[in-house]
Short mmCIF file of C-alpha atoms (C1' of nucleotides) in Angstrom, two decimals:
data_model
loop_
_atom_site.label_atom_id
_atom_site.label_comp_id
_atom_site.label_asym_id
_atom_site.label_seq_id
_atom_site.Cartn_x
_atom_site.Cartn_y
_atom_site.Cartn_z
CA MET T 1 0.30 0.23 0.00
CA ARG T 2 1.13 3.42 -1.06
CA PHE T 3 1.43 6.56 1.64
CA SER T 4 -1.16 9.15 0.71
CA LYS T 5 -1.55 12.06 2.95
CA GLN T 6 -5.57 11.48 3.04
CA ARG T 7 -4.85 7.74 4.43
CA GLU T 8 -2.43 9.41 7.32
CA LEU T 9 -5.17 12.11 8.34
CA ILE T 10 -8.12 9.91 8.76
CA GLN T 11 -5.61 7.59 10.40
CA HIS T 12 -4.64 10.32 12.93
CA ILE T 13 -8.75 11.50 13.57
CA VAL T 14 -9.32 7.70 14.31
CA GLN T 15 -6.26 7.35 16.63
CA GLY T 16 -6.91 10.90 18.52
CA THR T 17 -10.49 10.27 19.90
CA ASN T 18 -12.37 7.60 22.00
CA SER T 19 -15.65 9.19 20.93
CA HIS T 20 -15.94 5.79 18.09
CA PRO T 21 -16.57 8.27 15.43
CA THR T 22 -18.56 7.84 12.22
CA ALA T 23 -17.52 8.17 9.06
CA TYR T 24 -19.94 11.11 8.88
CA TRP T 25 -17.66 12.42 12.22
CA ILE T 26 -14.08 11.37 10.56
CA PHE T 27 -15.39 13.02 7.39
CA ASN T 28 -15.73 16.65 9.03
CA LYS T 29 -12.77 16.64 10.25
CA ALA T 30 -10.52 15.62 7.61
CA LYS T 31 -12.27 18.66 5.76
CA LYS T 32 -10.53 21.19 8.00
CA LYS T 33 -7.00 19.99 6.99
CA ILE T 34 -7.96 18.95 3.10
CA SER T 35 -10.79 20.56 2.75
CA ASN T 36 -11.88 18.54 -0.76
CA ILE T 37 -11.77 15.58 0.54
CA SER T 38 -14.46 13.18 -0.27
CA MET T 39 -16.74 10.63 1.31
CA GLY T 40 -15.34 8.23 -0.84
CA THR T 41 -11.70 8.49 -0.10
CA VAL T 42 -13.06 8.38 3.89
CA TYR T 43 -14.94 5.03 3.36
CA ARG T 44 -12.00 3.72 1.22
CA ASN T 45 -9.65 4.27 3.68
CA LEU T 46 -11.03 3.26 6.73
CA ASN T 47 -11.63 -0.16 5.49
CA LYS T 48 -8.36 -0.84 4.29
CA LEU T 49 -7.19 0.71 8.09
CA ASN T 50 -9.38 -1.72 9.50
CA ASN T 51 -8.79 -5.14 6.58
CA ASP T 52 -4.87 -3.86 7.45
CA GLY T 53 -5.60 -4.18 11.88
CA VAL T 54 -4.80 -0.21 12.23
CA ILE T 55 -8.07 0.15 13.20
CA LYS T 56 -11.34 -1.74 14.00
CA ILE T 57 -14.86 -0.62 12.75
CA PHE T 58 -17.59 -2.53 14.88
CA TYR T 59 -21.36 -1.58 14.41
CA ASP T 60 -22.88 0.82 17.03
CA ASN T 61 -26.85 -1.00 15.90
CA ASN T 62 -26.39 0.15 12.13
CA ILE T 63 -24.37 2.63 11.83
CA ALA T 64 -20.64 2.23 10.99
CA ARG T 65 -18.10 3.23 13.71
CA TYR T 66 -14.55 3.53 13.87
CA ASP T 67 -11.67 2.49 17.07
CA TRP T 68 -8.16 3.40 17.37
CA ASN T 69 -8.33 0.48 19.52
CA THR T 70 -7.76 -2.69 17.94
CA VAL T 71 -6.97 -5.16 20.74
CA ALA T 72 -10.19 -7.09 21.14
CA HIS T 73 -12.47 -5.52 23.39
CA ASP T 74 -16.14 -5.17 23.71
CA HIS T 75 -18.41 -1.72 24.41
CA LEU T 76 -21.11 -0.06 26.71
CA LYS T 77 -23.85 2.75 24.72
CA CYS T 78 -25.21 4.35 27.15
CA ASN T 79 -29.55 5.13 25.89
CA LYS T 80 -29.29 8.67 27.49
CA CYS T 81 -26.57 10.06 26.31
CA GLY T 82 -25.44 7.95 23.63
CA LYS T 83 -21.76 7.47 25.25
CA ILE T 84 -20.07 4.50 24.31
CA THR T 85 -17.27 3.19 26.60
CA ASP T 86 -14.92 0.05 25.85
CA ILE T 87 -14.98 -2.50 27.87
CA ASN T 88 -13.77 -5.85 28.14
CA MET T 89 -15.43 -9.01 28.29
CA HIS T 90 -12.57 -12.09 28.30
CA THR T 91 -14.40 -13.41 24.70
CA LYS T 92 -11.84 -15.76 24.71
CA GLU T 93 -13.84 -18.54 27.45
CA LEU T 94 -16.50 -17.57 24.51
CA GLN T 95 -14.19 -18.39 21.59
CA LYS T 96 -13.70 -22.16 23.12
CA LYS T 97 -17.14 -22.14 23.84
CA VAL T 98 -18.84 -21.90 20.52
CA TRP T 99 -15.85 -24.35 19.57
CA ASN T 100 -16.36 -26.90 21.68
CA GLN T 101 -20.78 -26.57 21.50
CA TYR T 102 -20.91 -25.53 18.07
CA LYS T 103 -17.76 -26.96 16.01
CA PHE T 104 -17.88 -23.40 14.97
CA GLU T 105 -14.67 -21.05 14.75
CA ALA T 106 -15.16 -17.59 16.26
CA ASP T 107 -12.64 -14.57 14.49
CA ASN T 108 -14.72 -12.06 15.73
CA ILE T 109 -16.55 -11.12 19.03
CA GLU T 110 -18.97 -8.89 19.40
CA ILE T 111 -19.96 -7.45 22.39
CA THR T 112 -22.86 -4.58 22.78
CA ILE T 113 -23.69 -4.15 26.24
CA SER T 114 -26.86 -1.15 25.91
CA GLY T 115 -28.27 0.68 28.87
CA ILE T 116 -28.25 3.58 31.50
CA CYS T 117 -24.74 4.67 32.57
CA ASN T 118 -22.72 5.63 35.91
CA ASN T 119 -23.58 9.10 34.70
CA HIS T 120 -27.35 8.80 35.22
CA MET E 1 -53.71 -1.37 18.38
CA ARG E 2 -56.02 -1.57 15.74
CA PHE E 3 -56.28 -5.31 13.82
CA SER E 4 -54.41 -5.48 10.11
CA LYS E 5 -53.71 -8.40 7.59
CA GLN E 6 -50.58 -6.55 6.56
CA ARG E 7 -49.90 -6.57 10.40
CA GLU E 8 -50.95 -9.93 10.87
CA LEU E 9 -49.04 -11.70 7.52
CA ILE E 10 -45.78 -9.68 8.39
CA GLN E 11 -46.09 -11.47 11.82
CA HIS E 12 -46.84 -14.83 10.31
CA ILE E 13 -43.79 -14.57 8.08
CA VAL E 14 -41.26 -13.68 10.79
CA GLN E 15 -42.87 -16.29 12.80
CA GLY E 16 -42.29 -18.68 10.39
CA THR E 17 -38.92 -18.66 9.12
CA ASN E 18 -35.65 -19.47 11.21
CA SER E 19 -33.32 -17.65 8.58
CA HIS E 20 -33.09 -14.12 10.25
CA PRO E 21 -34.93 -12.51 7.64
CA THR E 22 -34.36 -8.79 6.52
CA ALA E 23 -37.15 -6.34 5.90
CA TYR E 24 -36.52 -6.81 2.30
CA TRP E 25 -37.19 -10.24 1.69
CA ILE E 26 -40.38 -9.96 4.52
CA PHE E 27 -41.47 -7.78 1.77
CA ASN E 28 -40.93 -9.88 -0.86
CA LYS E 29 -42.67 -13.07 0.84
CA ALA E 30 -45.32 -11.09 1.58
CA LYS E 31 -45.88 -9.79 -2.21
CA LYS E 32 -47.29 -12.84 -2.63
CA LYS E 33 -50.59 -12.73 -0.48
CA ILE E 34 -50.79 -9.10 -0.74
CA SER E 35 -49.21 -7.35 -3.97
CA ASN E 36 -49.90 -3.85 -3.50
CA ILE E 37 -48.29 -4.41 0.10
CA SER E 38 -45.65 -1.49 0.24
CA MET E 39 -41.88 -1.12 2.46
CA GLY E 40 -43.10 1.56 4.64
CA THR E 41 -46.64 -0.74 5.80
CA VAL E 42 -43.74 -3.72 6.26
CA TYR E 43 -40.79 -1.42 8.06
CA ARG E 44 -43.91 0.36 10.20
CA ASN E 45 -45.46 -3.16 11.36
CA LEU E 46 -42.15 -4.59 11.97
CA ASN E 47 -41.17 -2.09 14.03
CA LYS E 48 -44.13 -1.44 15.90
CA LEU E 49 -44.25 -5.50 16.56
CA ASN E 50 -40.62 -5.12 17.52
CA ASN E 51 -41.96 -2.21 20.39
CA ASP E 52 -44.72 -4.86 21.27
CA GLY E 53 -41.72 -7.66 21.64
CA VAL E 54 -43.83 -10.33 19.88
CA ILE E 55 -40.91 -10.02 17.56
CA LYS E 56 -36.72 -9.07 17.94
CA ILE E 57 -35.07 -6.52 16.08
CA PHE E 58 -31.53 -7.15 15.64
CA TYR E 59 -28.77 -5.79 13.18
CA ASP E 60 -26.38 -7.96 10.92
CA ASN E 61 -23.24 -5.61 10.63
CA ASN E 62 -25.46 -2.28 9.26
CA ILE E 63 -28.74 -4.10 8.08
CA ALA E 64 -31.93 -5.20 10.54
CA ARG E 65 -32.89 -8.50 10.20
CA TYR E 66 -36.25 -9.79 12.65
CA ASP E 67 -36.35 -12.66 14.82
CA TRP E 68 -39.21 -14.09 15.96
CA ASN E 69 -37.25 -15.43 19.26
CA THR E 70 -37.59 -12.79 21.35
CA VAL E 71 -36.25 -14.38 24.31
CA ALA E 72 -32.61 -13.10 24.99
CA HIS E 73 -30.40 -15.11 22.90
CA ASP E 74 -27.45 -14.64 20.29
CA HIS E 75 -25.88 -15.13 16.96
CA LEU E 76 -23.47 -16.83 15.03
CA LYS E 77 -22.58 -15.66 11.61
CA CYS E 78 -20.77 -17.84 8.89
CA ASN E 79 -18.95 -15.15 6.35
CA LYS E 80 -18.64 -18.07 4.11
CA CYS E 81 -22.39 -19.62 4.09
CA GLY E 82 -23.88 -16.58 5.77
CA LYS E 83 -25.86 -18.63 8.08
CA ILE E 84 -27.16 -17.14 11.43
CA THR E 85 -27.29 -19.45 13.85
CA ASP E 86 -28.85 -18.44 17.55
CA ILE E 87 -27.19 -19.18 20.28
CA ASN E 88 -27.61 -18.35 24.10
CA MET E 89 -24.55 -17.02 25.74
CA HIS E 90 -25.47 -16.41 29.55
CA THR E 91 -25.34 -13.00 29.46
CA LYS E 92 -27.48 -12.21 32.80
CA GLU E 93 -23.68 -13.51 34.19
CA LEU E 94 -22.22 -10.62 32.31
CA GLN E 95 -25.34 -8.48 32.99
CA LYS E 96 -24.24 -8.78 36.41
CA LYS E 97 -20.36 -8.43 35.89
CA VAL E 98 -21.15 -5.10 34.00
CA TRP E 99 -23.31 -3.90 37.24
CA ASN E 100 -20.50 -4.61 39.53
CA GLN E 101 -17.25 -3.25 37.27
CA TYR E 102 -19.16 -0.20 35.76
CA LYS E 103 -21.88 0.59 37.55
CA PHE E 104 -23.64 0.20 34.27
CA GLU E 105 -27.41 -1.15 33.95
CA ALA E 106 -27.82 -3.19 30.86
CA ASP E 107 -30.80 -3.83 29.29
CA ASN E 108 -29.89 -5.29 26.46
CA ILE E 109 -26.62 -7.53 25.70
CA GLU E 110 -25.98 -8.31 21.96
CA ILE E 111 -23.56 -11.00 21.02
CA THR E 112 -22.74 -11.58 17.59
CA ILE E 113 -19.70 -13.91 16.50
CA SER E 114 -18.90 -13.59 13.18
CA GLY E 115 -16.29 -16.84 11.89
CA ILE E 116 -16.44 -20.53 10.55
CA CYS E 117 -19.95 -22.97 10.85
CA ASN E 118 -19.54 -26.44 11.08
CA ASN E 119 -20.54 -26.53 7.50
CA HIS E 120 -17.11 -25.49 5.66
"C1'" DA F 1 -77.00 -1.88 8.80
"C1'" DA F 2 -74.89 2.91 8.49
"C1'" DT F 3 -71.88 6.41 10.22
"C1'" DA F 4 -68.01 8.87 11.88
"C1'" DT F 5 -63.09 8.25 14.04
"C1'" DA F 6 -59.27 7.32 14.24
"C1'" DA F 7 -55.85 4.41 12.70
"C1'" DA F 8 -53.43 1.88 9.08
"C1'" DT F 9 -52.77 1.57 4.01
"C1'" DA F 10 -50.01 2.16 -0.61
"C1'" DG F 11 -47.55 4.90 -2.70
"C1'" DT F 12 -43.84 7.66 -3.69
"C1'" DA F 13 -40.55 11.96 -2.39
"C1'" DA F 14 -36.90 12.14 0.83
"C1'" DT F 15 -33.14 11.43 3.48
"C1'" DA F 16 -29.07 8.96 5.13
"C1'" DA F 17 -25.28 5.92 5.12
"C1'" DT F 18 -22.61 3.04 1.63
"C1'" DT F 19 -20.42 1.51 -2.29
"C1'" DC F 20 -19.64 2.53 -7.07
"C1'" DC F 21 -17.23 4.62 -11.47
"C1'" DT F 22 -14.06 7.51 -14.29
"C1'" DA F 23 -11.54 10.66 -15.14
"C1'" DT F 24 -7.40 12.54 -13.01
"C1'" DT F 25 -3.19 13.25 -9.88
"C1'" DA F 26 1.25 11.78 -7.87
"C1'" DC F 27 4.66 8.24 -5.71
"C1'" DT F 28 7.75 5.23 -7.00
"C1'" DG F 29 11.02 2.06 -9.00
"C1'" DT F 30 13.59 2.60 -13.12
"C1'" DA K 1 12.51 12.83 -16.40
"C1'" DC K 2 9.12 9.29 -17.92
"C1'" DA K 3 6.59 5.54 -17.56
"C1'" DG K 4 3.33 2.61 -14.94
"C1'" DT K 5 1.21 1.72 -10.94
"C1'" DA K 6 -1.89 2.98 -7.28
"C1'" DA K 7 -4.74 6.18 -5.25
"C1'" DT K 8 -7.26 10.17 -5.63
"C1'" DA K 9 -12.26 13.54 -6.19
"C1'" DG K 10 -16.45 14.53 -6.78
"C1'" DG K 11 -20.05 12.50 -8.26
"C1'" DA K 12 -23.75 9.50 -9.58
"C1'" DA K 13 -25.82 5.18 -8.06
"C1'" DT K 14 -27.24 1.67 -4.56
"C1'" DT K 15 -29.19 0.36 -0.58
"C1'" DA K 16 -31.71 0.75 4.31
"C1'" DT K 17 -34.82 3.51 5.79
"C1'" DT K 18 -38.18 6.78 7.57
"C1'" DA K 19 -41.09 10.85 6.42
"C1'" DC K 20 -45.44 12.29 3.96
"C1'" DT K 21 -49.90 12.77 2.10
"C1'" DA K 22 -54.14 11.25 0.17
"C1'" DT K 23 -57.28 6.81 0.54
"C1'" DT K 24 -59.13 2.92 2.82
"C1'" DT K 25 -60.67 0.30 6.33
"C1'" DA K 26 -61.23 -1.34 11.34
"C1'" DT K 27 -63.91 -1.03 14.90
"C1'" DA K 28 -66.54 1.74 18.16
"C1'" DT K 29 -71.39 3.66 18.72
"C1'" DT K 30 -75.75 4.90 16.72
#
DNA sequence: AATATAAATAGTAATAATTCCTATTACTGT
DNA sequence: ACAGTAATAGGAATTATTACTATTTATATT
């Protein structure tokens, strides 16, 4: 993969926030540095970075969010303020379990827990 | 809520399959019985049925799928054949855990595990 | 059974998220 | 410096979903 300043910027934006941003948020942030950047470029590079394991994509209901944290982890989503918090649910155990019980080779386990966070 | 034959049909379609169908699949199935049914009607009723706890909505990446099984459960998704299988991961324990560790009141826990199923 | 009314529908337009397409641009190896 | 290749911008196209509105229909009331 060749270097591109657009991709570098997109990577830095994702890596510079804990807010689990959407593509649209990243696009708006990127426009401030490269005013003519397009959504196509944002999506293409986010997918590329995800495929290369540089960042991680996950889904909050039906919209994609992007995470600098590529280590396996899970999310708490507050239904009141929308805040998404990283947590760790030891998915290794689940991975073993689905293999033993269902002979299913898990390569990705996503746990999203919604409810009410400790600010409410 | 008033009776409608459209909603009744939609409910029966969802309750008659284990395939975790999309709105579009349900729409096509419904058209065979009520040829002029519209997508708006399908979505409106699926949401209504979900809100009433008659069926359950969940998200497979960025698309909505509908499930007759309203008891809390989880899903295995095969990356080769796309098949989605119901499993049970005892999320009660996770619910306790996030309360103890994070003081987070979980009301919904979604676990989606993707990988390769036992047909491959 | 006829009527009123409130709710649901069909059909379509609008929106939102994402992917696709193509002419153009710009790294990189020679 | 130049050619070849890969990435880009910008916009069109697609897909999923929601919103709007005139019309129809289920149900309660007479």
